[in-house]
Coordinates of C-alpha atoms and ligand atoms in Angstrom, one line a residue:
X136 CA 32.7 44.2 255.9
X137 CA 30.5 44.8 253.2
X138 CA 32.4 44.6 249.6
X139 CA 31.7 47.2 247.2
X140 CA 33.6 48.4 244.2
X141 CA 35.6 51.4 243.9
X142 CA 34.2 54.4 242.0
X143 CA 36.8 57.0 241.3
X144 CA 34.6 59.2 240.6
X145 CA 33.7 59.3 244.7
X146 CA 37.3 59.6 244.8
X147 CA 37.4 62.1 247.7
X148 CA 41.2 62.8 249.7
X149 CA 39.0 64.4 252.5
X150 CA 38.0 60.8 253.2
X151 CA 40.0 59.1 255.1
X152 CA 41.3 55.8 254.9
X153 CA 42.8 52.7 256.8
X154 CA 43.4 49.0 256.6
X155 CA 45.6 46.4 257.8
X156 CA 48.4 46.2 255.2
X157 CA 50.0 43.0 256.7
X158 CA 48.5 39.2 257.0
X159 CA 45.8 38.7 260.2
X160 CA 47.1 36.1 262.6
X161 CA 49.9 36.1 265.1
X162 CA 53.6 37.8 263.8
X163 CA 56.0 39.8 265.4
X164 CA 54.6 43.2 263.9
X165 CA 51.7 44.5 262.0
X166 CA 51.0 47.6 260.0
X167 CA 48.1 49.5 259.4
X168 CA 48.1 52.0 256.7
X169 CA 46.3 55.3 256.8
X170 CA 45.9 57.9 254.2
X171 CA 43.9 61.0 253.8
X172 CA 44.2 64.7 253.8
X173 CA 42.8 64.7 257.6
X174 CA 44.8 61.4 258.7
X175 CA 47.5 62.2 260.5
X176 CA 44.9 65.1 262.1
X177 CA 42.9 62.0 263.3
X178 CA 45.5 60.0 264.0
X179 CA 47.3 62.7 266.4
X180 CA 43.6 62.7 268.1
X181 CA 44.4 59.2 270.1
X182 CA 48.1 59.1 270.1
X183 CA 49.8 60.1 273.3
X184 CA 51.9 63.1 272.0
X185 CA 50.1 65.8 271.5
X186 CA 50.8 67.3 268.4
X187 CA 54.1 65.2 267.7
X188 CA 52.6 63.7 264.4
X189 CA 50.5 66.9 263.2
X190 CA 54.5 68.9 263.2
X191 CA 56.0 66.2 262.0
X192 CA 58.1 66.4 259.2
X193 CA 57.5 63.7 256.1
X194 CA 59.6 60.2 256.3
X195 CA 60.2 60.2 260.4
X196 CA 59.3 57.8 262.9
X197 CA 57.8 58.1 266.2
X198 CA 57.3 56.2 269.5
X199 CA 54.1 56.5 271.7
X200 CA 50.7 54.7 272.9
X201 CA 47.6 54.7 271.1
X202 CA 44.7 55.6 273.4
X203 CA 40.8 54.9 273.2
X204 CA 39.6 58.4 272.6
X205 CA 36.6 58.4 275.1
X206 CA 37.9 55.7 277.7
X207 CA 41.7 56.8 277.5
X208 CA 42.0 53.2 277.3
X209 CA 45.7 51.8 276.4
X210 CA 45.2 50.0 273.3
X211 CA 49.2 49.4 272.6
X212 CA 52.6 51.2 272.0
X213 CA 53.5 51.7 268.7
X214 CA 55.6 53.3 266.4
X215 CA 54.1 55.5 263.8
X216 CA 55.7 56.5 260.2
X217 CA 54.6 59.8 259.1
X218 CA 54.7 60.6 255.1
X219 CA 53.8 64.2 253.9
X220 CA 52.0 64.9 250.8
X221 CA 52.6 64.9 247.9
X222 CA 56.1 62.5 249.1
X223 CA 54.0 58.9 250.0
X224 CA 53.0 55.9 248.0
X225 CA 49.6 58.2 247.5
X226 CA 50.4 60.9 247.3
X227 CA 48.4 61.9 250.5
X228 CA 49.1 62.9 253.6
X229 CA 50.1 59.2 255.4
X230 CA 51.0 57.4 257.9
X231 CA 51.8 53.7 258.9
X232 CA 51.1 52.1 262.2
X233 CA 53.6 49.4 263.7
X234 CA 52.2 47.6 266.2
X235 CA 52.2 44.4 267.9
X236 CA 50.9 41.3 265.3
X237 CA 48.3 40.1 267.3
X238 CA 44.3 40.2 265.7
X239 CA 43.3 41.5 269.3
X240 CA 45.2 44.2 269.1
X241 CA 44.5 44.7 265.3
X242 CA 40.9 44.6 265.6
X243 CA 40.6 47.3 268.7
X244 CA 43.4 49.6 267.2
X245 CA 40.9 49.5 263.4
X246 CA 37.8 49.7 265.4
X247 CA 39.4 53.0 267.9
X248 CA 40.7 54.5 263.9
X249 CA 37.0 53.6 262.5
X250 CA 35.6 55.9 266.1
X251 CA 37.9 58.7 265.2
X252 CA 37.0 59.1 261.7
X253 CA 39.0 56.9 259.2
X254 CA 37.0 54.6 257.5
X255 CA 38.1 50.9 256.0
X256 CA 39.7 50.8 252.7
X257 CA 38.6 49.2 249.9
X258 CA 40.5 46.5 248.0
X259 CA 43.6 48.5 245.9
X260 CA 42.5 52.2 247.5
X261 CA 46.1 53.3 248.2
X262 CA 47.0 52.3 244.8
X263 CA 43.9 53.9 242.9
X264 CA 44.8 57.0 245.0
X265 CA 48.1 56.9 243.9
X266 CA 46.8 56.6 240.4
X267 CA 44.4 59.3 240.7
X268 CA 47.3 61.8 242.2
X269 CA 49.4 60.9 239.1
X270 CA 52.2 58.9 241.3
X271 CA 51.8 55.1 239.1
X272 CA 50.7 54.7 235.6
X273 CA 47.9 52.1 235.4
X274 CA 51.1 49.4 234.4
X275 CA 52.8 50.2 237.4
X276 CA 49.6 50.0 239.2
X277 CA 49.2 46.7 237.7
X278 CA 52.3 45.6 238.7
X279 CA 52.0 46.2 242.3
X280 CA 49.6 43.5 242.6
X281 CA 51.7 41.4 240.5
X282 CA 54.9 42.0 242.8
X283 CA 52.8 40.9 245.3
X284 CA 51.7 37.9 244.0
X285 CA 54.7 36.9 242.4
X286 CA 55.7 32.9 242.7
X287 CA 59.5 32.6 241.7
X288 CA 62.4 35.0 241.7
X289 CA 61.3 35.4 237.8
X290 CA 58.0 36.4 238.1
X291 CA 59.2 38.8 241.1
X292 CA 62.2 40.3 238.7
X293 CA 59.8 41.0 235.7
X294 CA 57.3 42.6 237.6
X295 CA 59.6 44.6 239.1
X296 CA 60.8 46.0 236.1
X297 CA 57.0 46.5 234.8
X298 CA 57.0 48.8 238.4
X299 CA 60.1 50.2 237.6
X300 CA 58.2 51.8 234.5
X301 CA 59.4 49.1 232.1
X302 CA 56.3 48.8 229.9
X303 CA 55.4 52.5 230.7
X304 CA 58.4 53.9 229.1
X305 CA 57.9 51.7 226.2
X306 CA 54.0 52.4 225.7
X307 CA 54.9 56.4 226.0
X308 CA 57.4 55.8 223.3
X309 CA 55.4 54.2 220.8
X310 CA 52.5 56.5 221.9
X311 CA 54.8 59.6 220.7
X312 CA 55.8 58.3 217.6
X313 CA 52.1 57.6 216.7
X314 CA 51.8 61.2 217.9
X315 CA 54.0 62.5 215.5
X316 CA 52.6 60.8 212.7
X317 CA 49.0 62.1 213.3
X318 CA 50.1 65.9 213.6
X319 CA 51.9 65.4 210.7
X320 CA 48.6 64.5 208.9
X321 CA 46.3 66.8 210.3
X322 CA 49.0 69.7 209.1
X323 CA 48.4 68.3 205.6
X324 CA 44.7 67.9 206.3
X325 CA 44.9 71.8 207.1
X326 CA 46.6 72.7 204.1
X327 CA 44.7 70.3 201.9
X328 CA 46.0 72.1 198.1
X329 CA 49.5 70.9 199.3
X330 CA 50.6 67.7 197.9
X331 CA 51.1 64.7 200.4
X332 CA 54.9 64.1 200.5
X333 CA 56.9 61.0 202.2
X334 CA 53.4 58.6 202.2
X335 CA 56.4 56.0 201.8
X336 CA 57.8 57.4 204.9
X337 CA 54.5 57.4 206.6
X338 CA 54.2 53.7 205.3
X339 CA 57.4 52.5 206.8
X340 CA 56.7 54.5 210.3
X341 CA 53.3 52.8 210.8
X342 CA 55.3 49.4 210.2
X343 CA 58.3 50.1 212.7
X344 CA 55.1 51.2 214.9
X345 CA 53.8 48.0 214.5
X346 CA 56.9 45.8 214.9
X347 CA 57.1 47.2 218.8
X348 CA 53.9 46.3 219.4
X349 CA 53.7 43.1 218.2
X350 CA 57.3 42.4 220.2
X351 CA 55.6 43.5 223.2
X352 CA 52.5 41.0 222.3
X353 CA 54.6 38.5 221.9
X354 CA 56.0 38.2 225.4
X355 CA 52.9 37.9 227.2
X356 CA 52.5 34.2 226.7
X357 CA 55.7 33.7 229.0
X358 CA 54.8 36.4 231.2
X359 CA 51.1 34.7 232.1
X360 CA 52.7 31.4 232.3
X361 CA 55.7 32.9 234.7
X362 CA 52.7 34.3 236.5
X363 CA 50.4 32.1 237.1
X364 CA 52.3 28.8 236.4
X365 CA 51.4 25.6 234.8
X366 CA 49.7 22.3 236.3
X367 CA 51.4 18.7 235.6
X368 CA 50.3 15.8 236.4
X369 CA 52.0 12.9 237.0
X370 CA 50.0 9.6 235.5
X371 CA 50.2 6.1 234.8
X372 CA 49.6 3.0 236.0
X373 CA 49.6 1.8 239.5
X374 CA 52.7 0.8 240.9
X375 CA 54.8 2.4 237.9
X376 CA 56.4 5.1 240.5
X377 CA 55.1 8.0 240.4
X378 CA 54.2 8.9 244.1
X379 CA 58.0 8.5 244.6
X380 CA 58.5 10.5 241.4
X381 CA 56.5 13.4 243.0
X382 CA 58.5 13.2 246.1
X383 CA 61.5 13.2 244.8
X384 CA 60.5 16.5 242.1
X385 CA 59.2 18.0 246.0
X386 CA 62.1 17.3 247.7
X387 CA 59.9 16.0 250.6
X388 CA 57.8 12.7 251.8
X389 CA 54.5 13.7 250.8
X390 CA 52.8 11.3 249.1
X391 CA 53.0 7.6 250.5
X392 CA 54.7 5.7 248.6
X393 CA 54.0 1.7 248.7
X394 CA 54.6 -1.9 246.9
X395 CA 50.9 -2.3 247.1
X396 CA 48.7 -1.3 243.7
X397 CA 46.5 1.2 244.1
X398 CA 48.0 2.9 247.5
X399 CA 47.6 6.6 245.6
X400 CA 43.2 6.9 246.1
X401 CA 42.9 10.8 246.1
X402 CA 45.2 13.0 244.6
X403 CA 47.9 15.7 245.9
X404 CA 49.3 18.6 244.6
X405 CA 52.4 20.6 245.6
X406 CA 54.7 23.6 243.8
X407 CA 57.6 23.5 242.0
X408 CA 59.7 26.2 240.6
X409 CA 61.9 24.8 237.5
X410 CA 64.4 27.6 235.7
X411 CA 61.5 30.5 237.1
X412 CA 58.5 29.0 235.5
X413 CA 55.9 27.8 238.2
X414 CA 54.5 24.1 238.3
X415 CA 51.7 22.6 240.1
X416 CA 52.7 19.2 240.2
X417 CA 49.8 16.6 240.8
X418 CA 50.3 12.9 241.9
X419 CA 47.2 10.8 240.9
X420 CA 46.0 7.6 241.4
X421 CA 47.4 4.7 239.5
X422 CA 44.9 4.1 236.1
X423 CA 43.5 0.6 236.1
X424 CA 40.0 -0.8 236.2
X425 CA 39.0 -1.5 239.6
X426 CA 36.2 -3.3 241.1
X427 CA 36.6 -1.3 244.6
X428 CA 34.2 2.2 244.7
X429 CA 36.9 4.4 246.3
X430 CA 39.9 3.8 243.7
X431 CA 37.4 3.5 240.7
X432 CA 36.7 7.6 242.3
X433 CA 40.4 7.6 242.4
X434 CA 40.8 6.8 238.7
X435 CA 38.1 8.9 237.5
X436 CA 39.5 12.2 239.6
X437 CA 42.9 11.2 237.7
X438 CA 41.2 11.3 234.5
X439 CA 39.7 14.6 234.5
X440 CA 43.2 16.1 236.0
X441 CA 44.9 14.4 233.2
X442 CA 42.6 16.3 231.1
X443 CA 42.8 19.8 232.6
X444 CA 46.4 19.7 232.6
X445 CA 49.0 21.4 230.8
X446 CA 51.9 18.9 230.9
X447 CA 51.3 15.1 231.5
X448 CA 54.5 12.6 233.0
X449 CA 53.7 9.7 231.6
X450 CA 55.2 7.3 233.8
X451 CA 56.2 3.8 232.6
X452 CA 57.8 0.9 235.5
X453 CA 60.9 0.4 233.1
X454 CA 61.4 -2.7 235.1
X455 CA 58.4 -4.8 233.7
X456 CA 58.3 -3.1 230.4
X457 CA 55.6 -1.2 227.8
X458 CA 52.0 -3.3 228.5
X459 CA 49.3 -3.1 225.9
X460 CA 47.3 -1.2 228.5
X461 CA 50.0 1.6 229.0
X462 CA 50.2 1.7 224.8
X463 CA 46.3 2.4 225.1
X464 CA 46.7 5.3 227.8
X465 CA 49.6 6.8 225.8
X466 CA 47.4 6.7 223.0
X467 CA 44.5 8.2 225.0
X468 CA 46.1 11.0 226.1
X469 CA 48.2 11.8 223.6
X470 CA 45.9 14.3 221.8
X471 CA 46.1 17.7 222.4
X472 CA 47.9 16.8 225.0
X473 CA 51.9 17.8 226.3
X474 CA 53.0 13.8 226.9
X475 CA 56.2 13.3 228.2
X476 CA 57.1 9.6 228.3
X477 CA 58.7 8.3 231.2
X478 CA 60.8 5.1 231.9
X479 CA 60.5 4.6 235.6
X480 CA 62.8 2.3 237.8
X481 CA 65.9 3.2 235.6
X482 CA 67.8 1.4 238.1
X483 CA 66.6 -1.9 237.9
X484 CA 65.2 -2.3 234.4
X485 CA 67.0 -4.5 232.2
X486 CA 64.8 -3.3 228.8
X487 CA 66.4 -0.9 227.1
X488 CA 64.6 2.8 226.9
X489 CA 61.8 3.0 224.2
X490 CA 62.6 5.9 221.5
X491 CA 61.0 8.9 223.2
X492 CA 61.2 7.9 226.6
X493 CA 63.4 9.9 229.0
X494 CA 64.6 7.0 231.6
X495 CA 64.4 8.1 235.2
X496 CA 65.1 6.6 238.5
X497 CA 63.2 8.3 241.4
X498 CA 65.7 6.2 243.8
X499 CA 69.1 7.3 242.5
X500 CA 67.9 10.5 240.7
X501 CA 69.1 9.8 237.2
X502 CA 67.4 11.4 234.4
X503 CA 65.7 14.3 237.2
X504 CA 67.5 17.3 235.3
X505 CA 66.7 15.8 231.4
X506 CA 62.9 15.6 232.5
X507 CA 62.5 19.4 234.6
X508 CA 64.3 20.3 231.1
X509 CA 61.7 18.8 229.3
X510 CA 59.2 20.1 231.4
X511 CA 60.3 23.6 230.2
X512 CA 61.0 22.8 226.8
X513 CA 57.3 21.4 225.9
X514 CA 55.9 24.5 227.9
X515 CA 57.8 27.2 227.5
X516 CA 60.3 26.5 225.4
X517 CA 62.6 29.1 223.6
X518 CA 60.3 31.4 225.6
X519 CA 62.2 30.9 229.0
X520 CA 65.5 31.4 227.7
X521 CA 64.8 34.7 226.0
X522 CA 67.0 37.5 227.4
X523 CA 63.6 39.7 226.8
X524 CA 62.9 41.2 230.4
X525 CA 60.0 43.6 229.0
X526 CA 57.9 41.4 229.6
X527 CA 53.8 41.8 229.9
X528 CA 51.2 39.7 231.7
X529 CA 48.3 41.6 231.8
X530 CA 45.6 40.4 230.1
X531 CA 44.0 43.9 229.7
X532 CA 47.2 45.3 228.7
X533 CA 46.9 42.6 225.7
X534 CA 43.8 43.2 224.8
X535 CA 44.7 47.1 224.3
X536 CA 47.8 46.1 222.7
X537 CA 46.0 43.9 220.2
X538 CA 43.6 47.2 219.6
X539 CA 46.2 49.5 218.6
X540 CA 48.1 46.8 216.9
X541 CA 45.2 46.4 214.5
X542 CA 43.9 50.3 214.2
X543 CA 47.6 50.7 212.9
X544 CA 47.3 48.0 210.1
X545 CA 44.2 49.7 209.3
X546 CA 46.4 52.8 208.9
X547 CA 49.2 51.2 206.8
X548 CA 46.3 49.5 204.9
X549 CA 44.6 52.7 204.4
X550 CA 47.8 54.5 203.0
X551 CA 49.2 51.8 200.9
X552 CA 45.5 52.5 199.2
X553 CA 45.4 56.2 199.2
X554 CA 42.5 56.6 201.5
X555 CA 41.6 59.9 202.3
X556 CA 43.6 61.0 205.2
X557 CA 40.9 61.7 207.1
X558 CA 39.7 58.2 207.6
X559 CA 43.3 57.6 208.4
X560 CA 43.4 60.1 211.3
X561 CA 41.1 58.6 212.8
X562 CA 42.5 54.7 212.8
X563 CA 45.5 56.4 213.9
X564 CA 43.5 58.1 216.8
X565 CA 42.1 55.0 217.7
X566 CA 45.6 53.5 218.1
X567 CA 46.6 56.4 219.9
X568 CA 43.7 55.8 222.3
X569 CA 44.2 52.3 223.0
X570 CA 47.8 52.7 224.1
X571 CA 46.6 55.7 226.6
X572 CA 43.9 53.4 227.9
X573 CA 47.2 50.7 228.8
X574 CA 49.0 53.8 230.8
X575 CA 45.6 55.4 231.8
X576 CA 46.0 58.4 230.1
X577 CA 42.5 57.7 228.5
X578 CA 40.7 56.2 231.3
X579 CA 37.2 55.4 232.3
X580 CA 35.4 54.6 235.4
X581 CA 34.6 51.3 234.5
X582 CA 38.3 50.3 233.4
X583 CA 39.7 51.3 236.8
X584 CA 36.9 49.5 238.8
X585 CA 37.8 46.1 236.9
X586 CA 41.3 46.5 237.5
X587 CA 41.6 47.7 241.3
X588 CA 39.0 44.7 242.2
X589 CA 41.6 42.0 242.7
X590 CA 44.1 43.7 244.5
X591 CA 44.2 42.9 248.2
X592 CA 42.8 45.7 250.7
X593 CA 45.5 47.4 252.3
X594 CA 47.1 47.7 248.9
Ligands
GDP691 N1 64.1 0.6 242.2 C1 63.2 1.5 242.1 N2 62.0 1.4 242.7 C2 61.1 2.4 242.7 C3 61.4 3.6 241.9 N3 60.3 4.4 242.0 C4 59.4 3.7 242.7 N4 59.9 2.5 243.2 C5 59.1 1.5 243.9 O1 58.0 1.1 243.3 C6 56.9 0.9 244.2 C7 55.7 1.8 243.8 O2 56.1 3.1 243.9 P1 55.0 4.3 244.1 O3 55.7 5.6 244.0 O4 54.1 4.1 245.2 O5 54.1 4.0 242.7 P2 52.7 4.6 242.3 O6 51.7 3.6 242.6 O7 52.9 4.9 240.8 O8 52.5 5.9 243.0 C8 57.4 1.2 245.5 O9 57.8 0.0 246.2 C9 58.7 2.1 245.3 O10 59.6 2.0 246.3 C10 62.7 3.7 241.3 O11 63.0 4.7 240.6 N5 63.5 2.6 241.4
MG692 MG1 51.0 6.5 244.2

């Protein structure tokens, strides 16, 4: 299918809608979701009892066949949710579609809904739809998607509260108190002979103002990296341990794991989930210079990781001791760059640990919990233990934020100076504005395309 973006605008409830809301491939169960004012008129059309689904009352479930509607065909039994307008995630008339999770099925049962009138949804539909009929706020809309694609328990809790209305209830309030302050101005702007009392008060409003949105700001750092997570790669030389290291951080045998040097060519990645923040971990080929093609492709593919990474393990073999080549690398890398030194092979070194080092054994699993700690600390740091669980991670809600942060210096600027309160109106507007563009209160076309383009179809 074609992909197009979504123009609310077009935004027509007449038209109705369907799309597999599940994963295609083989499961116990699919569901296809249709909304539209005509839907369950359509859908009554080629399900076997007649009128069942048109009578229905909202939030009841019923058993029948879905039928081809020229060939009578038996597609497959199914059971069918109803949901009546305005009560459904659109706020349309809706229905959902259990049926067998098989793609056959799922193709003839969409191609038989596409014959009797629905057509395909576009990515996010049901949840601009649910916009558009003033069920979600745009953060709630927002985090649907993230809910969705939520990695740890974390990033599932916090977007949960962002769809519990978290953010939204905490936008509105800010939103009314800037409220408050402008019609308070344009009174005195009406009734210009009176003499401006309380600027102080005005002052000290904008401030407070200012404080919550800056609080909110400040969170999104840890709510992107909770999000989307953090790559580290595991580096050093060959031999010093780190294959096992990765296993052992995995929990499973993924990467092989040898005496010989240079075993690790490619590189591997897998996921880790330490205190709710997200890591890719990557194992990379040892870092020596090699004569042979494929490991000298090896070491440059570990180089450009290292690089692109937000967290390196430096790994040391504790059991032979800091080389002048490992000094070099250290050295190398250490700009700009989160280094944690690590003595490998705990267990058999007979050096003591380097200042700095956090000594680890892969085989007996000391110093495991000191280095995921670390992990956090350099990354995350203070950030992960904050009991702050309004938390944003929306890039467009940031931007916005950092809008009406800075039209409401403007404002405190402009009083502090006695600016004519005119110009300050309209700062304060602007504020104003930028916080309804975050809810979607003040919305445009454009706006609502970008954001309803990554969500999945079905959605
Ligand atoms: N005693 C001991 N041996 C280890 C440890 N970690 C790795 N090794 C051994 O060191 C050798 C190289 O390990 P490997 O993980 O393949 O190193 P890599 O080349 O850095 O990936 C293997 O023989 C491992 O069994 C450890 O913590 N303790
Ligand atoms: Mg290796």
């Amino acid at each position: 299918m074609q992909k197009k973006s979504l123009y609310p605008q077009d935004y027509n409830p007449e038209e109705s809608i369907a799309a597999l809301a599940t994963p295609w491939g083989e499961s116990a169960l699919a569901i296809i979701r249709l909304s539209g004012l005509d839907s369950l008129k359509l859908l009554s059309g080629i399900f076997s009892r007649d009128g069942e689904i048109v009578e229905a009352a909202g939030n009841t479930l019923h058993y029948g066949r879905i039928t081809a509607p020229d060939t009578e065909e038996l597609i497959d039994e199914v059971m069918i949710a109803v949901y009546r307008a305005p009560k459904s995630y659109t706020g349309e008339e809706s229905a959902e579609i259990f049926c067998h999770g098989n793609p056959a099925v799922i193709k003839r049962l969409i191609g038989v809904l596409a014959d009797s009138g629905f057509r395909y949804a576009l990515p996010g539909e049901f949840t601009l739809r649910a916009f558009m009929n003033g069920k979600l706020d745009l953060t709630r809309a927002e985090a649907v998607n993230e809910l969705i694609r939520a990695r740890t328990d974390r990033a599932r809790a916090l977007a949960l509260n962002r769809l519990s209305g978290a953010i939204e209830g905490k936008i509105r309030e800010i939103r009314d108190g800037l409220a408050g302050m402008l019609a308070g101005i344009e009174v005195w702007l009406d009734y210009p002979e009176e003499e401006l009392e309380g600027e102080n008060d005005l002052i000290h409003e904008a401030e407070g103002w200012a404080l919550e949105i800056e609080k909110l700001l400040s969170t999104y750092s840890i709510g992107k990296i909770v999000q989307e997570g953090l790559v580290a790669a595991i580096a050093g030389r060959t031999n010093a341990g780190k294959s096992t290291l990765f296993n052992r951080l995995l929990k499973e045998e993924r990467a092989i794991v040898s005496e010989f040097h240079g075993t690790t060519r490619d590189y591997l990645e897998g996921y880790i989930s330490i205190e709710g923040i997200p890591f890719k971990l990557i194992d990379t080929a040892g870092l020596r210079d090699t004569g042979d093609p494929l490991e000298a492709e090896g070491v440059r593919r570990a180089d450009m990781i290292i690089r692109n990474s937000d967290l390196l393990l430096y790994l040391v073999d504790g059991s032979l001791g800091l080389a002048a080549e490992d000094r070099e690398l250290i050295s190398t890398y250490h700009d700009n760059r989160k280094l944690i030194p690590v003595w490998s092979k705990s267990d058999i070194s007979t050096a003591g640990t380097p200042e700095g080092f956090i000594a680890l054994s892969a085989v007996d699993g000391t110093g495991i919990a000191a280095l995921s700690k670390e992990m956090v600390n350099r990354t995350a740091g203070n950030l992960s233990s904050s009991t702050e669980e309004r938390v944003i991670d929306s890039l467009r809600q940031k931007e916005l934020l950092e809008r009406a942060f800075s039209s409401l210096e403007d404002v405190k600027k402009s009083l502090q100076d006695e600016v004519y309160l005119d110009l300050i109106a309209v700062d304060l507007k602007e504020s104003l504005d930028a916080l309804g563009e975050i809810t979607g209160e003040v919305t445009s076309v454009d706006i609502l395309n970008r954001m309803f383009k990554d969500f999945c179809v079905g959605k």
